[in-house]
mmCIF file of C-alpha atoms in Angstrom:
data_model
loop_
_atom_site.group_PDB
_atom_site.id
_atom_site.type_symbol
_atom_site.label_atom_id
_atom_site.label_comp_id
_atom_site.label_asym_id
_atom_site.label_seq_id
_atom_site.Cartn_x
_atom_site.Cartn_y
_atom_site.Cartn_z
ATOM 1 C CA MET A 1 11.570 172.780 37.931
ATOM 2 C CA LYS A 2 7.839 173.455 38.502
ATOM 3 C CA MET A 3 7.052 173.917 42.185
ATOM 4 C CA LEU A 4 4.300 171.819 43.738
ATOM 5 C CA ILE A 5 1.358 172.888 45.890
ATOM 6 C CA ASP A 6 1.478 171.885 49.564
ATOM 7 C CA ARG A 7 -0.788 168.857 49.164
ATOM 8 C CA GLN A 8 1.315 167.480 46.300
ATOM 9 C CA VAL A 9 4.480 168.050 48.322
ATOM 10 C CA LEU A 10 2.987 166.039 51.179
ATOM 11 C CA ILE A 11 1.993 163.213 48.831
ATOM 12 C CA LEU A 12 5.402 163.095 47.163
ATOM 13 C CA GLN A 13 7.117 163.170 50.575
ATOM 14 C CA SER A 14 4.948 160.286 51.767
ATOM 15 C CA ILE A 15 5.671 158.220 48.652
ATOM 16 C CA VAL A 16 9.424 158.787 48.901
ATOM 17 C CA GLU A 17 9.624 158.074 52.630
ATOM 18 C CA ASN A 18 7.367 155.017 52.429
ATOM 19 C CA PHE A 19 9.407 153.610 49.572
ATOM 20 C CA ILE A 20 12.685 154.302 51.417
ATOM 21 C CA THR A 21 11.353 152.308 54.377
ATOM 22 C CA THR A 22 9.574 149.417 52.638
ATOM 23 C CA ASN A 23 11.036 149.179 49.111
ATOM 24 C CA GLN A 24 7.428 148.597 47.962
ATOM 25 C CA PRO A 25 5.264 150.685 45.584
ATOM 26 C CA VAL A 26 2.867 153.038 47.382
ATOM 27 C CA GLY A 27 -0.864 153.229 46.529
ATOM 28 C CA SER A 28 -3.490 155.910 47.128
ATOM 29 C CA LYS A 29 -5.360 153.836 49.752
ATOM 30 C CA GLN A 30 -2.171 153.416 51.752
ATOM 31 C CA LEU A 31 -1.499 157.162 51.579
ATOM 32 C CA ALA A 32 -5.089 157.982 52.588
ATOM 33 C CA GLU A 33 -4.540 156.149 55.893
ATOM 34 C CA ASN A 34 -1.971 158.765 56.923
ATOM 35 C CA ILE A 35 -2.934 161.858 54.905
ATOM 36 C CA ASP A 36 -6.192 163.692 55.568
ATOM 37 C CA PHE A 37 -7.423 163.715 51.961
ATOM 38 C CA SER A 38 -9.722 161.354 50.096
ATOM 39 C CA SER A 39 -8.343 158.533 47.955
ATOM 40 C CA ALA A 40 -9.829 160.250 44.881
ATOM 41 C CA THR A 41 -8.000 163.515 45.625
ATOM 42 C CA ILE A 42 -4.767 161.652 46.271
ATOM 43 C CA ARG A 43 -5.136 159.644 43.045
ATOM 44 C CA ASN A 44 -5.689 162.867 41.105
ATOM 45 C CA ASP A 45 -2.536 164.445 42.552
ATOM 46 C CA MET A 46 -0.565 161.246 42.000
ATOM 47 C CA SER A 47 -1.517 161.445 38.309
ATOM 48 C CA LYS A 48 -0.224 165.034 38.202
ATOM 49 C CA LEU A 49 3.019 164.006 39.936
ATOM 50 C CA GLU A 50 3.419 161.208 37.412
ATOM 51 C CA LYS A 51 2.929 163.623 34.496
ATOM 52 C CA GLU A 52 5.631 165.827 36.025
ATOM 53 C CA GLY A 53 7.951 162.799 36.028
ATOM 54 C CA LEU A 54 8.323 162.802 39.827
ATOM 55 C CA ILE A 55 6.807 159.357 40.417
ATOM 56 C CA LYS A 56 6.238 156.316 38.214
ATOM 57 C CA LYS A 57 4.514 152.930 38.100
ATOM 58 C CA THR A 58 6.504 149.721 38.216
ATOM 59 C CA HIS A 59 3.723 148.098 36.169
ATOM 60 C CA ILE A 60 0.202 149.035 34.983
ATOM 61 C CA SER A 61 -1.775 148.206 38.127
ATOM 62 C CA SER A 62 0.895 148.974 40.705
ATOM 63 C CA GLY A 63 1.270 151.787 43.182
ATOM 64 C CA ARG A 64 3.895 154.463 42.574
ATOM 65 C CA VAL A 65 7.588 154.730 43.334
ATOM 66 C CA PRO A 66 9.771 157.852 43.184
ATOM 67 C CA SER A 67 11.580 158.573 39.939
ATOM 68 C CA GLU A 68 15.108 159.959 39.869
ATOM 69 C CA LYS A 69 13.574 163.403 39.347
ATOM 70 C CA GLY A 70 11.315 162.770 42.338
ATOM 71 C CA TYR A 71 14.260 161.940 44.585
ATOM 72 C CA ARG A 72 16.012 165.105 43.402
ATOM 73 C CA TYR A 73 12.949 167.228 44.219
ATOM 74 C CA TYR A 74 12.697 165.568 47.633
ATOM 75 C CA VAL A 75 16.380 166.154 48.414
ATOM 76 C CA ASP A 76 16.399 169.762 47.166
ATOM 77 C CA TYR A 77 13.071 171.001 48.541
ATOM 78 C CA ILE A 78 11.377 168.616 50.993
ATOM 79 C CA LYS A 79 13.650 166.471 53.174
ATOM 80 C CA LYS A 80 13.116 166.918 56.893
ATOM 81 C CA GLU A 81 15.665 167.187 59.676
ATOM 82 C CA TYR A 82 16.832 163.889 61.141
ATOM 83 C CA GLU A 83 17.062 163.563 64.912
ATOM 84 C CA LEU A 84 19.799 161.279 66.189
ATOM 85 C CA THR A 85 18.545 158.248 68.112
ATOM 86 C CA ASN A 86 20.054 156.912 71.339
ATOM 87 C CA ASN A 87 21.713 154.164 69.295
ATOM 88 C CA ASP A 88 23.212 156.751 66.931
ATOM 89 C CA ASN A 89 24.627 158.726 69.832
ATOM 90 C CA GLU A 90 26.062 155.646 71.520
ATOM 91 C CA LYS A 91 27.825 154.531 68.341
ATOM 92 C CA LEU A 92 29.135 158.045 67.639
ATOM 93 C CA LYS A 93 30.611 158.204 71.152
ATOM 94 C CA GLU A 94 32.923 155.352 70.137
ATOM 95 C CA LEU A 95 34.668 157.765 67.765
ATOM 96 C CA ILE A 96 36.024 159.878 70.596
ATOM 97 C CA SER A 97 36.775 157.096 73.070
ATOM 98 C CA GLY A 98 40.493 156.415 73.472
ATOM 99 C CA ASP A 99 43.460 157.552 71.426
ATOM 100 C CA TYR A 100 43.825 156.298 67.873
ATOM 101 C CA VAL A 101 46.904 154.262 66.955
ATOM 102 C CA SER A 102 47.378 155.684 63.452
ATOM 103 C CA GLU A 103 45.591 157.944 61.009
ATOM 104 C CA ASP A 104 44.675 154.996 58.766
ATOM 105 C CA ASN A 105 43.150 153.061 61.678
ATOM 106 C CA TYR A 106 41.228 156.082 62.874
ATOM 107 C CA LEU A 107 39.786 156.791 59.429
ATOM 108 C CA GLU A 108 38.773 153.145 59.105
ATOM 109 C CA LYS A 109 37.072 153.276 62.520
ATOM 110 C CA ASN A 110 35.063 156.323 61.402
ATOM 111 C CA ALA A 111 34.126 154.638 58.116
ATOM 112 C CA ILE A 112 33.011 151.422 59.846
ATOM 113 C CA ILE A 113 30.820 153.250 62.356
ATOM 114 C CA LEU A 114 29.296 155.403 59.602
ATOM 115 C CA SER A 115 28.526 152.285 57.545
ATOM 116 C CA ASP A 116 27.021 150.515 60.584
ATOM 117 C CA LEU A 117 24.700 153.451 61.241
ATOM 118 C CA THR A 118 23.582 153.828 57.612
ATOM 119 C CA ASP A 119 23.593 150.190 56.405
ATOM 120 C CA CYS A 120 25.421 151.517 53.355
ATOM 121 C CA THR A 121 29.048 151.605 52.250
ATOM 122 C CA ALA A 122 31.087 154.446 53.759
ATOM 123 C CA VAL A 123 34.270 155.809 52.190
ATOM 124 C CA ILE A 124 36.717 158.281 53.702
ATOM 125 C CA LEU A 125 39.643 159.768 51.774
ATOM 126 C CA ALA A 126 42.571 160.764 53.971
ATOM 127 C CA PRO A 127 43.353 164.488 54.113
ATOM 128 C CA THR A 128 45.830 165.907 51.619
ATOM 129 C CA LYS A 129 47.191 169.378 51.190
ATOM 130 C CA THR A 130 45.145 171.070 48.471
ATOM 131 C CA ASP A 131 47.998 173.457 47.645
ATOM 132 C CA ARG A 132 50.709 170.781 47.296
ATOM 133 C CA ARG A 133 52.827 171.831 44.314
ATOM 134 C CA ILE A 134 56.143 170.818 42.784
ATOM 135 C CA ASN A 135 59.070 173.084 43.570
ATOM 136 C CA LYS A 136 61.676 170.912 41.866
ATOM 137 C CA ILE A 137 61.910 167.541 40.173
ATOM 138 C CA GLU A 138 65.276 166.219 38.989
ATOM 139 C CA VAL A 139 66.748 163.018 37.591
ATOM 140 C CA ILE A 140 70.309 162.030 38.605
ATOM 141 C CA LEU A 141 72.248 159.399 36.640
ATOM 142 C CA LEU A 142 73.815 156.930 39.084
ATOM 143 C CA SER A 143 75.080 154.571 36.388
ATOM 144 C CA SER A 144 74.219 153.983 32.754
ATOM 145 C CA ARG A 145 71.213 151.908 33.832
ATOM 146 C CA SER A 146 70.304 153.404 37.180
ATOM 147 C CA ILE A 147 68.734 156.746 38.060
ATOM 148 C CA LEU A 148 67.627 158.628 41.175
ATOM 149 C CA VAL A 149 64.502 160.801 40.901
ATOM 150 C CA ILE A 150 64.164 163.611 43.458
ATOM 151 C CA LEU A 151 60.921 165.521 44.036
ATOM 152 C CA ILE A 152 60.648 168.594 46.294
ATOM 153 C CA THR A 153 57.287 170.228 47.034
ATOM 154 C CA ASN A 154 56.452 173.818 47.921
ATOM 155 C CA ILE A 155 55.759 172.799 51.543
ATOM 156 C CA GLY A 156 59.246 171.356 51.968
ATOM 157 C CA GLU A 157 58.558 167.640 51.419
ATOM 158 C CA VAL A 158 61.411 165.729 49.783
ATOM 159 C CA PHE A 159 60.784 162.408 48.007
ATOM 160 C CA GLN A 160 63.363 160.306 46.213
ATOM 161 C CA GLN A 161 63.398 156.919 44.563
ATOM 162 C CA ASN A 162 65.961 154.756 42.736
ATOM 163 C CA TYR A 163 64.994 153.065 39.468
ATOM 164 C CA LYS A 164 66.750 150.357 37.459
ATOM 165 C CA LEU A 165 66.507 150.804 33.693
ATOM 166 C CA ASP A 166 66.628 148.283 30.851
ATOM 167 C CA ALA A 167 68.749 150.406 28.523
ATOM 168 C CA ASP A 168 71.807 152.662 28.711
ATOM 169 C CA PHE A 169 71.474 156.400 29.304
ATOM 170 C CA THR A 170 74.134 159.111 29.039
ATOM 171 C CA GLU A 171 74.713 162.327 30.951
ATOM 172 C CA ASN A 172 73.512 164.212 27.859
ATOM 173 C CA ASP A 173 70.235 162.232 27.882
ATOM 174 C CA ILE A 174 69.621 163.086 31.532
ATOM 175 C CA ALA A 175 70.564 166.752 30.997
ATOM 176 C CA GLU A 176 67.922 166.926 28.270
ATOM 177 C CA VAL A 177 65.372 165.309 30.574
ATOM 178 C CA ASN A 178 66.111 167.773 33.391
ATOM 179 C CA LYS A 179 65.879 170.754 31.044
ATOM 180 C CA LEU A 180 62.344 169.688 30.129
ATOM 181 C CA LEU A 181 61.409 168.918 33.743
ATOM 182 C CA GLN A 182 62.516 172.374 34.840
ATOM 183 C CA SER A 183 60.487 173.916 32.033
ATOM 184 C CA TYR A 184 57.269 171.985 32.587
ATOM 185 C CA PHE A 185 56.990 171.215 36.286
ATOM 186 C CA TYR A 186 57.942 174.275 38.313
ATOM 187 C CA ASP A 187 55.024 175.347 40.551
ATOM 188 C CA VAL A 188 52.670 172.721 39.071
ATOM 189 C CA ASP A 189 50.302 170.861 41.395
ATOM 190 C CA MET A 190 50.950 167.144 41.821
ATOM 191 C CA ALA A 191 47.829 165.910 40.041
ATOM 192 C CA THR A 192 48.398 168.159 37.009
ATOM 193 C CA ALA A 193 52.005 166.959 36.754
ATOM 194 C CA HIS A 194 50.721 163.422 36.341
ATOM 195 C CA VAL A 195 48.683 164.595 33.319
ATOM 196 C CA ILE A 196 51.593 166.568 31.817
ATOM 197 C CA ILE A 197 53.871 163.525 31.861
ATOM 198 C CA HIS A 198 51.568 161.724 29.445
ATOM 199 C CA GLY A 199 51.022 164.799 27.312
ATOM 200 C CA GLU A 200 53.560 167.392 26.235
ATOM 201 C CA LEU A 201 56.539 166.021 28.181
ATOM 202 C CA GLU A 202 56.285 162.557 26.668
ATOM 203 C CA LYS A 203 55.913 164.060 23.195
ATOM 204 C CA TYR A 204 59.126 166.117 23.510
ATOM 205 C CA LEU A 205 61.137 163.366 25.209
ATOM 206 C CA LYS A 206 60.270 161.038 22.345
ATOM 207 C CA THR A 207 62.041 163.347 19.883
ATOM 208 C CA ARG A 208 65.132 164.015 22.030
ATOM 209 C CA VAL A 209 65.956 161.001 24.225
ATOM 210 C CA ASN A 210 66.373 157.356 23.226
ATOM 211 C CA ASN A 211 64.308 154.911 25.326
ATOM 212 C CA TYR A 212 62.448 157.915 26.709
ATOM 213 C CA ASP A 213 59.559 155.697 27.829
ATOM 214 C CA MET A 214 61.646 154.282 30.692
ATOM 215 C CA ILE A 215 62.122 157.767 32.112
ATOM 216 C CA VAL A 216 58.398 158.445 31.742
ATOM 217 C CA VAL A 217 57.581 155.258 33.663
ATOM 218 C CA ALA A 218 59.976 156.212 36.489
ATOM 219 C CA LEU A 219 58.551 159.728 36.796
ATOM 220 C CA ASN A 220 55.020 158.406 36.636
ATOM 221 C CA ARG A 221 55.613 155.844 39.379
ATOM 222 C CA LEU A 222 57.043 158.418 41.757
ATOM 223 C CA LEU A 223 54.175 160.852 41.186
ATOM 224 C CA GLN A 224 51.497 158.171 41.384
ATOM 225 C CA HIS A 225 52.893 156.937 44.680
ATOM 226 C CA LYS A 226 53.052 160.397 46.194
ATOM 227 C CA ILE A 227 49.610 161.612 45.071
ATOM 228 C CA LYS A 228 47.858 158.322 45.817
ATOM 229 C CA LYS A 229 45.191 158.917 48.424
ATOM 230 C CA THR A 230 44.551 156.624 51.367
ATOM 231 C CA VAL A 231 41.031 155.181 51.207
ATOM 232 C CA ALA A 232 39.217 153.873 54.303
ATOM 233 C CA LEU A 233 36.191 151.672 53.617
ATOM 234 C CA GLY A 234 33.406 150.698 55.982
ATOM 235 C CA GLY A 235 30.710 148.176 55.144
ATOM 236 C CA LYS A 236 32.330 147.329 51.827
ATOM 237 C CA TYR A 237 29.809 144.571 51.156
ATOM 238 C CA ASN A 238 26.742 146.457 52.375
ATOM 239 C CA LEU A 239 26.103 147.607 48.817
ATOM 240 C CA LEU A 240 26.169 144.040 47.585
ATOM 241 C CA LYS A 241 23.363 143.133 50.000
ATOM 242 C CA GLN A 242 21.019 145.769 48.612
ATOM 243 C CA PRO A 243 18.069 144.408 46.567
ATOM 244 C CA ASP A 244 18.785 147.188 44.071
ATOM 245 C CA ILE A 245 21.995 145.353 43.060
ATOM 246 C CA ASP A 246 20.014 142.670 41.295
ATOM 247 C CA ASN A 247 22.215 141.331 38.503
ATOM 248 C CA VAL A 248 25.768 140.178 37.853
ATOM 249 C CA GLU A 249 26.766 143.259 35.837
ATOM 250 C CA LYS A 250 25.806 145.616 38.654
ATOM 251 C CA LEU A 251 27.646 143.382 41.108
ATOM 252 C CA LYS A 252 30.824 143.506 39.003
ATOM 253 C CA GLU A 253 30.577 147.288 38.704
ATOM 254 C CA VAL A 254 30.290 147.739 42.480
ATOM 255 C CA VAL A 255 33.241 145.425 43.191
ATOM 256 C CA SER A 256 35.361 147.190 40.554
ATOM 257 C CA LEU A 257 34.419 150.609 41.923
ATOM 258 C CA LEU A 258 35.458 149.711 45.454
ATOM 259 C CA GLU A 259 38.677 147.905 44.559
ATOM 260 C CA ASP A 260 40.509 150.330 42.293
ATOM 261 C CA ASP A 261 41.219 154.045 41.918
ATOM 262 C CA LYS A 262 37.830 154.764 40.347
ATOM 263 C CA ILE A 263 36.454 155.437 43.812
ATOM 264 C CA VAL A 264 38.989 158.256 44.326
ATOM 265 C CA GLU A 265 38.237 159.779 40.926
ATOM 266 C CA LEU A 266 34.505 159.617 41.596
ATOM 267 C CA LEU A 267 34.788 161.293 44.997
ATOM 268 C CA ASP A 268 37.176 163.956 43.712
ATOM 269 C CA SER A 269 34.771 164.786 40.879
ATOM 270 C CA SER A 270 31.757 164.872 43.211
ATOM 271 C CA ILE A 271 33.142 167.623 45.415
ATOM 272 C CA ASP A 272 33.021 171.306 44.511
ATOM 273 C CA ALA A 273 36.349 172.735 45.675
ATOM 274 C CA ASN A 274 34.716 176.137 46.267
ATOM 275 C CA SER A 275 31.757 174.848 48.278
ATOM 276 C CA SER A 276 31.476 173.627 51.853
ATOM 277 C CA ASP A 277 28.072 172.053 51.234
ATOM 278 C CA THR A 278 27.264 168.361 51.225
ATOM 279 C CA CYS A 279 26.993 167.022 47.666
ATOM 280 C CA ILE A 280 24.300 164.523 46.640
ATOM 281 C CA LYS A 281 24.430 162.665 43.329
ATOM 282 C CA ILE A 282 21.467 160.485 42.465
ATOM 283 C CA GLY A 283 21.377 157.628 39.971
ATOM 284 C CA LYS A 284 22.492 158.669 36.506
ATOM 285 C CA GLU A 285 24.136 161.802 37.943
ATOM 286 C CA LEU A 286 26.960 159.465 39.024
ATOM 287 C CA ALA A 287 27.642 158.549 35.366
ATOM 288 C CA LEU A 288 28.307 154.910 36.263
ATOM 289 C CA ASP A 289 26.981 152.667 33.502
ATOM 290 C CA ASN A 290 25.460 149.819 35.509
ATOM 291 C CA LEU A 291 24.826 151.629 38.786
ATOM 292 C CA ALA A 292 21.927 153.947 37.991
ATOM 293 C CA ASP A 293 20.131 152.622 41.091
ATOM 294 C CA LEU A 294 22.746 154.013 43.484
ATOM 295 C CA SER A 295 23.284 157.424 45.054
ATOM 296 C CA LEU A 296 26.292 159.113 46.645
ATOM 297 C CA VAL A 297 26.288 161.607 49.496
ATOM 298 C CA SER A 298 29.664 163.269 50.128
ATOM 299 C CA SER A 299 31.211 166.097 52.087
ATOM 300 C CA LYS A 300 34.631 167.619 52.696
ATOM 301 C CA TYR A 301 36.368 167.749 56.045
ATOM 302 C CA ASN A 302 39.370 169.868 56.990
ATOM 303 C CA THR A 303 42.283 169.191 59.315
ATOM 304 C CA SER A 304 45.747 170.594 59.860
ATOM 305 C CA LYS A 305 46.944 167.905 57.422
ATOM 306 C CA GLY A 306 44.702 169.148 54.637
ATOM 307 C CA GLN A 307 41.332 168.373 53.141
ATOM 308 C CA GLY A 308 39.643 164.974 52.924
ATOM 309 C CA VAL A 309 36.318 163.559 51.769
ATOM 310 C CA ILE A 310 33.606 161.546 53.560
ATOM 311 C CA ALA A 311 31.034 159.720 51.450
ATOM 312 C CA VAL A 312 28.231 157.182 51.684
ATOM 313 C CA PHE A 313 27.164 154.945 48.778
ATOM 314 C CA GLY A 314 23.725 153.440 48.912
ATOM 315 C CA PRO A 315 20.562 152.769 46.934
ATOM 316 C CA LYS A 316 18.595 155.685 45.496
ATOM 317 C CA ARG A 317 16.001 154.975 48.187
ATOM 318 C CA MET A 318 18.554 155.713 50.949
ATOM 319 C CA ASP A 319 17.435 157.832 53.898
ATOM 320 C CA TYR A 320 19.040 161.077 52.705
ATOM 321 C CA SER A 321 18.209 163.146 55.803
ATOM 322 C CA LYS A 322 19.684 160.549 58.150
ATOM 323 C CA ILE A 323 22.800 160.050 56.070
ATOM 324 C CA MET A 324 23.471 163.786 55.685
ATOM 325 C CA THR A 325 23.148 164.242 59.458
ATOM 326 C CA LEU A 326 25.478 161.319 60.231
ATOM 327 C CA ILE A 327 28.059 162.472 57.681
ATOM 328 C CA GLY A 328 27.956 165.862 59.402
ATOM 329 C CA CYS A 329 28.679 164.179 62.764
ATOM 330 C CA VAL A 330 31.648 162.246 61.356
ATOM 331 C CA ARG A 331 32.887 165.380 59.584
ATOM 332 C CA ASP A 332 32.821 167.357 62.842
ATOM 333 C CA ASN A 333 34.643 164.531 64.613
ATOM 334 C CA LEU A 334 37.431 164.396 62.006
ATOM 335 C CA ASN A 335 37.716 168.186 61.879
ATOM 336 C CA ASN A 336 38.182 168.311 65.655
ATOM 337 C CA ASN A 337 40.130 165.143 66.443
ATOM 338 C CA LEU A 338 42.276 164.074 63.487
ATOM 339 C CA LYS A 339 45.679 165.555 64.285
#
């Protein structure tokens, strides 16, 4: 991306920060009140910024607003440090006051405070072991229509679940199933196992075991339950109050995102497993059809229980510096206090 001269950087910064605060297009006269350049010079640079695709008009005679590219330039090269206010510090102190009753409650408390401070929707995924792999998975026939599925992980966890079936199975059927399980699932991580079930395993079971689909469903249910991540939400409806969510389709998309597993998939895909940096996805970078006016800021946190994710959803005109700083505060709190 072409780098800007200092004056253009200052103008772009002013447009972005004014628009974040007011949600109104910014004109050259308004900028001239706070920047020590003439309106003509500012208009000339605004035209150059527009040609670069960093700002745009909402209509012919309007001021300018940041484009998605402009927000990206601001986030990558301009944003200033945010200093916590007294109110921020007072709210953050609530995170370390008193003992938490349960992990779920504590994560929810952190999410609620983060959402209160940002006026956005905060999401925290509970920590999970990143190296959790399958050591053994076995099906035991209890009766012709009842099975027990046992799952043992490499860190010594043992899970088991009974399942009632709608058709008869024999010892030979179950022996065939276990032969395939031993072949496909040893030392496989939990999430990959979920994919394998619906791929190669299902294909081979179909050719060797009658009513194979019932076994697939049982295996799938056990794995889904054990890899399902706990999600703590704060300010769930803050997104719905944003003027950027201005039609029914966007509203439906937000509600759907926050009420099913899409939120987990989105957060998992937003985090680079090899990076400790905060990740920012702006607008279309989220690849959500009707939510191109939203952004996501996310970061990992690490505890003795494993790795989790903290994220804030908000409009593209969110205060990125403030949100990154507050996410860092919550991350430090969870790193230090979630036992």
